[in-house]
Tab-separated table of C-alpha atoms and ligand atoms in Angstrom:
chain	number	residue	atom	x	y	z
A	269	MET	CA	16.070	21.683	-1.353
A	270	GLU	CA	13.092	20.051	0.276
A	271	ALA	CA	10.291	19.156	-2.089
A	272	ARG	CA	7.657	21.742	-1.233
A	273	VAL	CA	4.031	21.202	-2.031
A	274	LYS	CA	1.641	24.108	-2.365
A	275	LYS	CA	-1.235	24.133	0.113
A	276	GLY	CA	-4.690	23.200	-1.052
A	277	LEU	CA	-6.743	20.450	-2.579
A	278	ARG	CA	-5.788	19.040	-5.902
A	279	LEU	CA	-7.236	16.551	-8.361
A	280	GLY	CA	-5.269	13.361	-8.992
A	281	ILE	CA	-5.896	11.180	-12.035
A	282	ASP	CA	-4.328	7.775	-12.672
A	283	LEU	CA	-4.996	6.854	-16.264
A	284	GLY	CA	-4.671	3.143	-16.959
A	285	GLY	CA	-5.571	0.972	-19.921
A	286	THR	CA	-8.826	-0.322	-18.416
A	287	MET	CA	-9.669	1.964	-15.486
A	288	VAL	CA	-9.115	5.586	-14.524
A	289	LYS	CA	-8.853	6.484	-10.879
A	290	LEU	CA	-9.678	10.016	-9.746
A	291	ALA	CA	-9.030	11.390	-6.281
A	292	LEU	CA	-9.322	14.578	-4.330
A	293	VAL	CA	-6.010	14.881	-2.499
A	294	ASN	CA	-4.723	17.407	0.028
A	295	GLU	CA	-1.158	18.792	0.145
A	296	LYS	CA	-0.179	16.160	2.693
A	297	GLY	CA	-1.057	13.354	0.304
A	298	ARG	CA	-4.280	12.342	1.996
A	299	CYS	CA	-7.127	11.156	-0.250
A	300	LEU	CA	-10.418	12.803	0.695
A	301	ALA	CA	-12.439	11.060	-1.994
A	302	VAL	CA	-11.728	8.433	-4.649
A	303	LYS	CA	-13.658	7.407	-7.728
A	304	GLU	CA	-13.078	4.987	-10.581
A	305	VAL	CA	-14.429	5.028	-14.105
A	306	ALA	CA	-13.817	2.722	-17.072
A	307	THR	CA	-11.246	4.040	-19.544
A	308	VAL	CA	-12.441	5.451	-22.850
A	309	LYS	CA	-9.686	5.582	-25.453
A	310	ALA	CA	-10.888	8.579	-27.514
A	311	PRO	CA	-9.086	11.499	-25.783
A	312	ALA	CA	-11.835	14.134	-26.118
A	313	ARG	CA	-14.504	11.744	-24.840
A	314	LEU	CA	-12.234	10.629	-22.036
A	315	ALA	CA	-11.594	14.235	-20.978
A	316	GLY	CA	-15.347	14.907	-20.935
A	317	LEU	CA	-15.977	11.764	-18.937
A	318	LEU	CA	-13.347	12.691	-16.331
A	319	MET	CA	-14.725	16.201	-16.050
A	320	GLY	CA	-18.185	14.711	-15.470
A	321	ALA	CA	-16.804	12.396	-12.784
A	322	ALA	CA	-14.994	15.222	-10.982
A	323	LYS	CA	-17.684	17.881	-11.398
A	324	GLU	CA	-19.230	17.545	-7.951
A	325	TRP	CA	-15.811	17.833	-6.253
A	326	LEU	CA	-14.853	20.819	-8.373
A	327	SER	CA	-18.039	22.717	-7.637
A	328	SER	CA	-17.711	22.359	-3.872
A	329	HIS	CA	-13.919	22.821	-3.443
A	330	ARG	CA	-11.263	25.226	-4.586
A	331	ILE	CA	-8.694	23.175	-6.516
A	332	VAL	CA	-5.068	24.297	-6.941
A	333	GLY	CA	-4.424	22.087	-9.969
A	334	THR	CA	-4.476	18.616	-11.464
A	335	GLY	CA	-1.859	15.868	-11.687
A	336	VAL	CA	-2.220	13.033	-14.174
A	337	GLY	CA	-0.270	9.773	-14.280
A	338	VAL	CA	-0.381	7.911	-17.597
A	339	ALA	CA	0.891	4.419	-18.359
A	340	GLY	CA	3.200	5.350	-21.206
A	341	ASP	CA	5.994	7.563	-22.455
A	342	VAL	CA	5.126	11.113	-21.482
A	343	ASP	CA	6.434	14.553	-22.452
A	344	SER	CA	5.776	16.149	-19.116
A	345	ALA	CA	6.789	19.683	-20.052
A	346	ARG	CA	4.284	19.829	-22.930
A	347	GLY	CA	1.631	17.564	-21.453
A	348	ILE	CA	1.790	15.158	-24.378
A	349	VAL	CA	1.575	11.368	-24.211
A	350	ARG	CA	4.156	10.303	-26.782
A	351	PHE	CA	3.237	6.638	-26.677
A	352	ALA	CA	0.794	4.613	-24.592
A	353	PRO	CA	0.368	1.100	-25.987
A	354	ASN	CA	-2.551	0.209	-23.677
A	355	LEU	CA	-4.509	3.251	-24.779
A	356	LYS	CA	-3.307	2.975	-28.392
A	357	TRP	CA	-2.178	6.607	-28.155
A	358	LYS	CA	0.583	8.273	-30.102
A	359	ASN	CA	1.391	11.951	-29.514
A	360	VAL	CA	-1.859	12.769	-27.770
A	361	PRO	CA	-1.881	16.297	-26.213
A	362	ILE	CA	-3.812	15.097	-23.184
A	363	LYS	CA	-3.192	18.252	-21.174
A	364	GLN	CA	-4.922	20.288	-23.867
A	365	PHE	CA	-7.885	17.887	-24.029
A	366	LEU	CA	-8.310	18.018	-20.246
A	367	ARG	CA	-8.077	21.798	-20.122
A	368	ARG	CA	-10.644	22.146	-22.883
A	369	ALA	CA	-13.025	19.915	-20.950
A	370	GLY	CA	-12.640	22.201	-17.917
A	371	ILE	CA	-10.266	20.166	-15.741
A	372	PRO	CA	-8.590	22.674	-13.358
A	373	ALA	CA	-5.215	24.159	-14.344
A	374	PRO	CA	-2.328	23.824	-13.967
A	375	VAL	CA	-2.448	20.289	-15.360
A	376	HIS	CA	0.717	18.274	-14.831
A	377	VAL	CA	1.155	15.041	-16.817
A	378	GLU	CA	3.639	12.348	-15.786
A	379	ASN	CA	4.441	8.693	-16.390
A	380	ASP	CA	2.321	6.630	-13.982
A	381	ALA	CA	5.191	4.718	-12.328
A	382	THR	CA	7.125	7.965	-11.841
A	383	ALA	CA	4.023	9.509	-10.258
A	384	ALA	CA	3.557	6.419	-8.081
A	385	ALA	CA	7.175	6.673	-6.899
A	386	TRP	CA	6.487	10.266	-5.893
A	387	GLY	CA	3.418	9.026	-4.014
A	388	VAL	CA	5.441	6.322	-2.235
A	389	PHE	CA	8.036	8.943	-1.256
A	390	HIS	CA	5.419	11.284	0.178
A	391	THR	CA	3.363	8.662	1.986
A	392	GLY	CA	5.836	7.444	4.561
A	393	LEU	CA	9.408	7.718	3.278
A	394	LYS	CA	9.945	11.461	2.969
A	395	LYS	CA	11.436	11.791	6.446
A	396	LYS	CA	13.591	8.679	6.119
A	397	SER	CA	14.916	8.897	2.593
A	398	ARG	CA	16.645	11.367	0.285
A	399	ASN	CA	17.713	8.993	-2.462
A	400	LEU	CA	15.012	6.500	-3.224
A	401	VAL	CA	14.468	3.825	-5.854
A	402	VAL	CA	10.905	2.562	-6.141
A	403	LEU	CA	10.201	-0.713	-7.881
A	404	THR	CA	6.593	-1.397	-8.744
A	405	LEU	CA	6.130	-5.145	-8.928
A	406	GLY	CA	2.760	-5.780	-10.504
A	407	THR	CA	1.599	-7.276	-13.785
A	408	GLY	CA	4.749	-5.718	-15.163
A	409	VAL	CA	7.703	-4.082	-13.470
A	410	GLY	CA	7.979	-0.304	-13.314
A	411	GLY	CA	10.044	2.145	-11.401
A	412	GLY	CA	10.684	5.665	-10.295
A	413	LEU	CA	13.639	7.564	-8.900
A	414	VAL	CA	13.865	10.294	-6.274
A	415	PHE	CA	17.276	11.908	-5.915
A	416	ASP	CA	18.107	14.436	-3.245
A	417	GLY	CA	14.413	14.647	-2.404
A	418	LYS	CA	13.433	15.469	-5.970
A	419	LEU	CA	11.859	13.409	-8.676
A	420	TYR	CA	14.357	12.369	-11.342
A	421	ARG	CA	12.936	12.386	-14.859
A	422	GLY	CA	16.032	12.243	-17.044
A	423	ALA	CA	16.623	14.097	-20.319
A	424	THR	CA	13.260	13.267	-21.897
A	425	GLY	CA	11.140	12.220	-18.911
A	426	SER	CA	11.753	8.559	-19.665
A	427	ALA	CA	13.933	7.720	-16.644
A	428	GLY	CA	13.040	4.901	-14.279
A	429	GLU	CA	12.155	2.114	-16.720
A	430	ILE	CA	13.709	-0.372	-14.341
A	431	GLY	CA	11.505	-3.177	-15.663
A	432	HIS	CA	13.356	-3.052	-18.950
A	433	MET	CA	16.855	-3.239	-17.598
A	434	VAL	CA	18.301	-6.259	-19.429
A	435	LEU	CA	19.674	-8.879	-17.059
A	436	ASP	CA	20.132	-11.702	-19.547
A	437	PRO	CA	20.276	-10.942	-23.294
A	438	SER	CA	19.400	-14.563	-24.092
A	439	GLY	CA	16.626	-14.685	-21.488
A	440	PRO	CA	12.865	-14.868	-22.036
A	441	VAL	CA	11.137	-12.437	-24.409
A	442	CYS	CA	9.680	-9.343	-22.728
A	443	PRO	CA	6.422	-7.610	-23.797
A	444	CYS	CA	8.660	-4.708	-24.954
A	445	GLY	CA	10.256	-6.969	-27.583
A	446	ASN	CA	13.692	-7.349	-25.998
A	447	ARG	CA	14.961	-10.403	-24.206
A	448	GLY	CA	15.806	-10.955	-20.563
A	449	CYS	CA	14.399	-7.707	-19.147
A	450	PHE	CA	13.694	-7.562	-15.424
A	451	GLU	CA	9.986	-7.675	-16.286
A	452	ALA	CA	10.350	-10.860	-18.346
A	453	THR	CA	11.410	-12.745	-15.209
A	454	LEU	CA	9.901	-10.787	-12.360
A	455	GLY	CA	6.652	-9.380	-13.798
A	456	GLY	CA	3.424	-10.910	-12.505
A	457	VAL	CA	2.405	-12.113	-15.962
A	458	ALA	CA	5.805	-13.748	-16.519
A	459	LEU	CA	5.770	-15.399	-13.090
A	460	ALA	CA	2.312	-16.895	-13.564
A	461	ARG	CA	3.119	-18.118	-17.054
A	462	ARG	CA	6.406	-19.714	-16.095
A	463	GLY	CA	4.825	-21.354	-13.055
A	464	LYS	CA	1.706	-22.405	-15.009
A	465	ALA	CA	-0.413	-20.688	-12.372
A	466	ALA	CA	-3.482	-18.470	-12.693
A	467	SER	CA	-1.776	-15.668	-10.756
A	468	PRO	CA	1.482	-14.850	-8.959
A	469	TYR	CA	-0.457	-15.225	-5.709
A	470	GLU	CA	-1.406	-18.803	-6.557
A	471	LEU	CA	2.226	-19.491	-7.417
A	472	TYR	CA	3.240	-17.960	-4.089
A	473	LEU	CA	0.840	-20.199	-2.149
A	474	ARG	CA	2.175	-23.254	-3.973
A	475	ALA	CA	5.738	-22.312	-3.108
A	476	ARG	CA	4.756	-21.786	0.524
A	477	LYS	CA	3.449	-25.340	0.558
A	478	GLY	CA	6.831	-26.525	-0.691
A	479	ASN	CA	5.969	-27.191	-4.329
A	480	ARG	CA	9.343	-27.525	-6.048
A	481	ALA	CA	8.374	-26.263	-9.484
A	482	ALA	CA	6.807	-23.166	-7.922
A	483	LEU	CA	9.842	-22.599	-5.716
A	484	ALA	CA	12.122	-22.840	-8.752
A	485	VAL	CA	10.216	-20.017	-10.471
A	486	TRP	CA	10.487	-17.783	-7.390
A	487	LYS	CA	14.127	-18.696	-7.020
A	488	GLU	CA	14.861	-17.571	-10.556
A	489	ALA	CA	12.854	-14.378	-10.049
A	490	GLY	CA	14.640	-13.741	-6.742
A	491	ARG	CA	18.018	-14.161	-8.370
A	492	ALA	CA	17.032	-11.701	-11.085
A	493	LEU	CA	15.826	-9.290	-8.415
A	494	GLY	CA	19.135	-9.604	-6.540
A	495	GLN	CA	21.151	-8.990	-9.668
A	496	GLY	CA	19.003	-6.034	-10.676
A	497	LEU	CA	19.139	-4.498	-7.208
A	498	ALA	CA	22.918	-4.974	-7.045
A	499	ASN	CA	23.221	-3.048	-10.330
A	500	LEU	CA	20.932	-0.289	-9.090
A	501	ILE	CA	22.861	-0.049	-5.811
A	502	ASN	CA	26.218	0.251	-7.556
A	503	VAL	CA	24.992	2.791	-10.099
A	504	LEU	CA	22.650	4.937	-8.003
A	505	ASN	CA	23.765	4.500	-4.369
A	506	PRO	CA	20.236	4.880	-2.940
A	507	ASP	CA	19.564	5.034	0.815
A	508	THR	CA	16.277	3.206	0.294
A	509	ILE	CA	14.803	0.784	-2.215
A	510	ALA	CA	11.045	0.374	-1.866
A	511	LEU	CA	9.309	-2.667	-3.307
A	512	VAL	CA	5.626	-1.995	-3.931
A	513	GLY	CA	2.755	-3.566	-5.878
A	514	GLY	CA	1.037	-6.949	-5.626
A	515	VAL	CA	4.115	-9.117	-6.224
A	516	ALA	CA	5.966	-7.235	-3.447
A	517	GLY	CA	3.806	-9.342	-1.113
A	518	ALA	CA	6.187	-12.183	-1.959
A	519	ALA	CA	9.189	-10.061	-0.938
A	520	PRO	CA	10.358	-12.348	1.920
A	521	LEU	CA	10.613	-15.243	-0.518
A	522	LEU	CA	12.142	-13.154	-3.306
A	523	LEU	CA	14.690	-11.469	-1.060
A	524	LYS	CA	15.841	-14.795	0.351
A	525	PHE	CA	16.802	-15.889	-3.165
A	526	ALA	CA	18.089	-12.412	-4.019
A	527	ARG	CA	20.672	-12.397	-1.234
A	528	PRO	CA	23.651	-14.064	-2.991
A	529	ALA	CA	23.473	-11.706	-5.993
A	530	LEU	CA	22.832	-8.708	-3.744
A	531	ALA	CA	25.914	-9.555	-1.729
A	532	LYS	CA	27.996	-8.897	-4.833
A	533	ALA	CA	27.155	-5.196	-4.879
A	534	PHE	CA	29.930	-2.970	-3.534
A	535	GLN	CA	29.971	-3.088	0.223
A	536	THR	CA	29.575	0.566	1.189
A	537	PRO	CA	26.570	1.336	-1.042
A	538	ARG	CA	25.040	-2.076	-0.243
A	539	ARG	CA	25.144	-1.387	3.478
A	540	ALA	CA	23.661	2.054	2.924
A	541	ALA	CA	20.678	0.739	0.938
A	542	ARG	CA	17.693	-0.304	3.016
A	543	ILE	CA	15.264	-2.516	1.165
A	544	VAL	CA	11.752	-1.874	2.409
A	545	VAL	CA	8.267	-3.084	1.585
A	546	PRO	CA	6.042	-0.157	2.666
A	547	ALA	CA	2.542	-0.903	3.921
A	548	GLN	CA	0.505	-1.094	0.741
A	549	ASN	CA	-1.295	2.083	-0.135
A	550	LYS	CA	-3.387	1.354	-3.171
A	551	HIS	CA	-3.761	5.046	-3.962
A	552	THR	CA	-0.067	6.018	-4.309
A	553	GLY	CA	-0.522	6.521	-8.086
A	554	VAL	CA	-3.212	9.226	-7.777
A	555	ILE	CA	-1.597	10.705	-4.674
A	556	GLY	CA	1.776	11.046	-6.403
A	557	ALA	CA	0.185	12.553	-9.523
A	558	ALA	CA	-1.783	15.040	-7.411
A	559	LEU	CA	1.309	16.060	-5.426
A	560	LEU	CA	3.108	16.918	-8.651
A	561	VAL	CA	1.022	20.081	-8.698
A	562	GLU	CA	3.524	22.392	-7.070
B	289	LIG	ZN1	11.381	-5.204	-21.657
């Protein structure tokens, strides 16, 4: 079954801890307009604020629905955010709040990384991939899975937390509380801290200049990436693995160090898995959310 998207304009919302991005998106995943507003944590006020921001678009276009990506654990079927640490939300019925404020139905709520993976799939990989793993390498590490052309959510909508796959139980502490998660080695915050740099980009520039300490941090991160990807390849047998997000800019360096661990994945699935770094589209989060309106 090909993932079919209903024709018409839809509203996409990417709800983060500090900023909310809104976009008017067509069925092909093209953004016609984008807006950003600062996040307000009180759900009713937030819903009102978003409605205010989208009002002009809604009055001049017919909208077929709204897709929302939220950084947190989401009950997609009921439109409830079970837990969003950045927003300090627990069991917030965000769909209901948005509907009450007048945001166009149907409203579909999804985890933000899952929505972003859907956006990555639709903006360039749809014709080339059926079984896709998306790794978002940013401040943290997130992920999303597309199997047989369809988004994979798992039993409770929690699937795709690739950043919290444990690679070394005695490794560094992760923001989630566990040790040795992917994110604890490969997340932007972890990289900068370990390299004593202001940002992963600064650490990247240092490594490019041959700074040994900086190279050692990237080497360790690359090894973790290789080991993680080898696991994903053996378990999921994807045709494509897409690395996106700011830290994916360092992919050539990371993949060089990832190679030995990657080579240990089983041969057939390893050969089948293309690792790609798609041209950065900074709107994949809102696009993916919007395209979840089916
Ligand atoms: Zn973790």
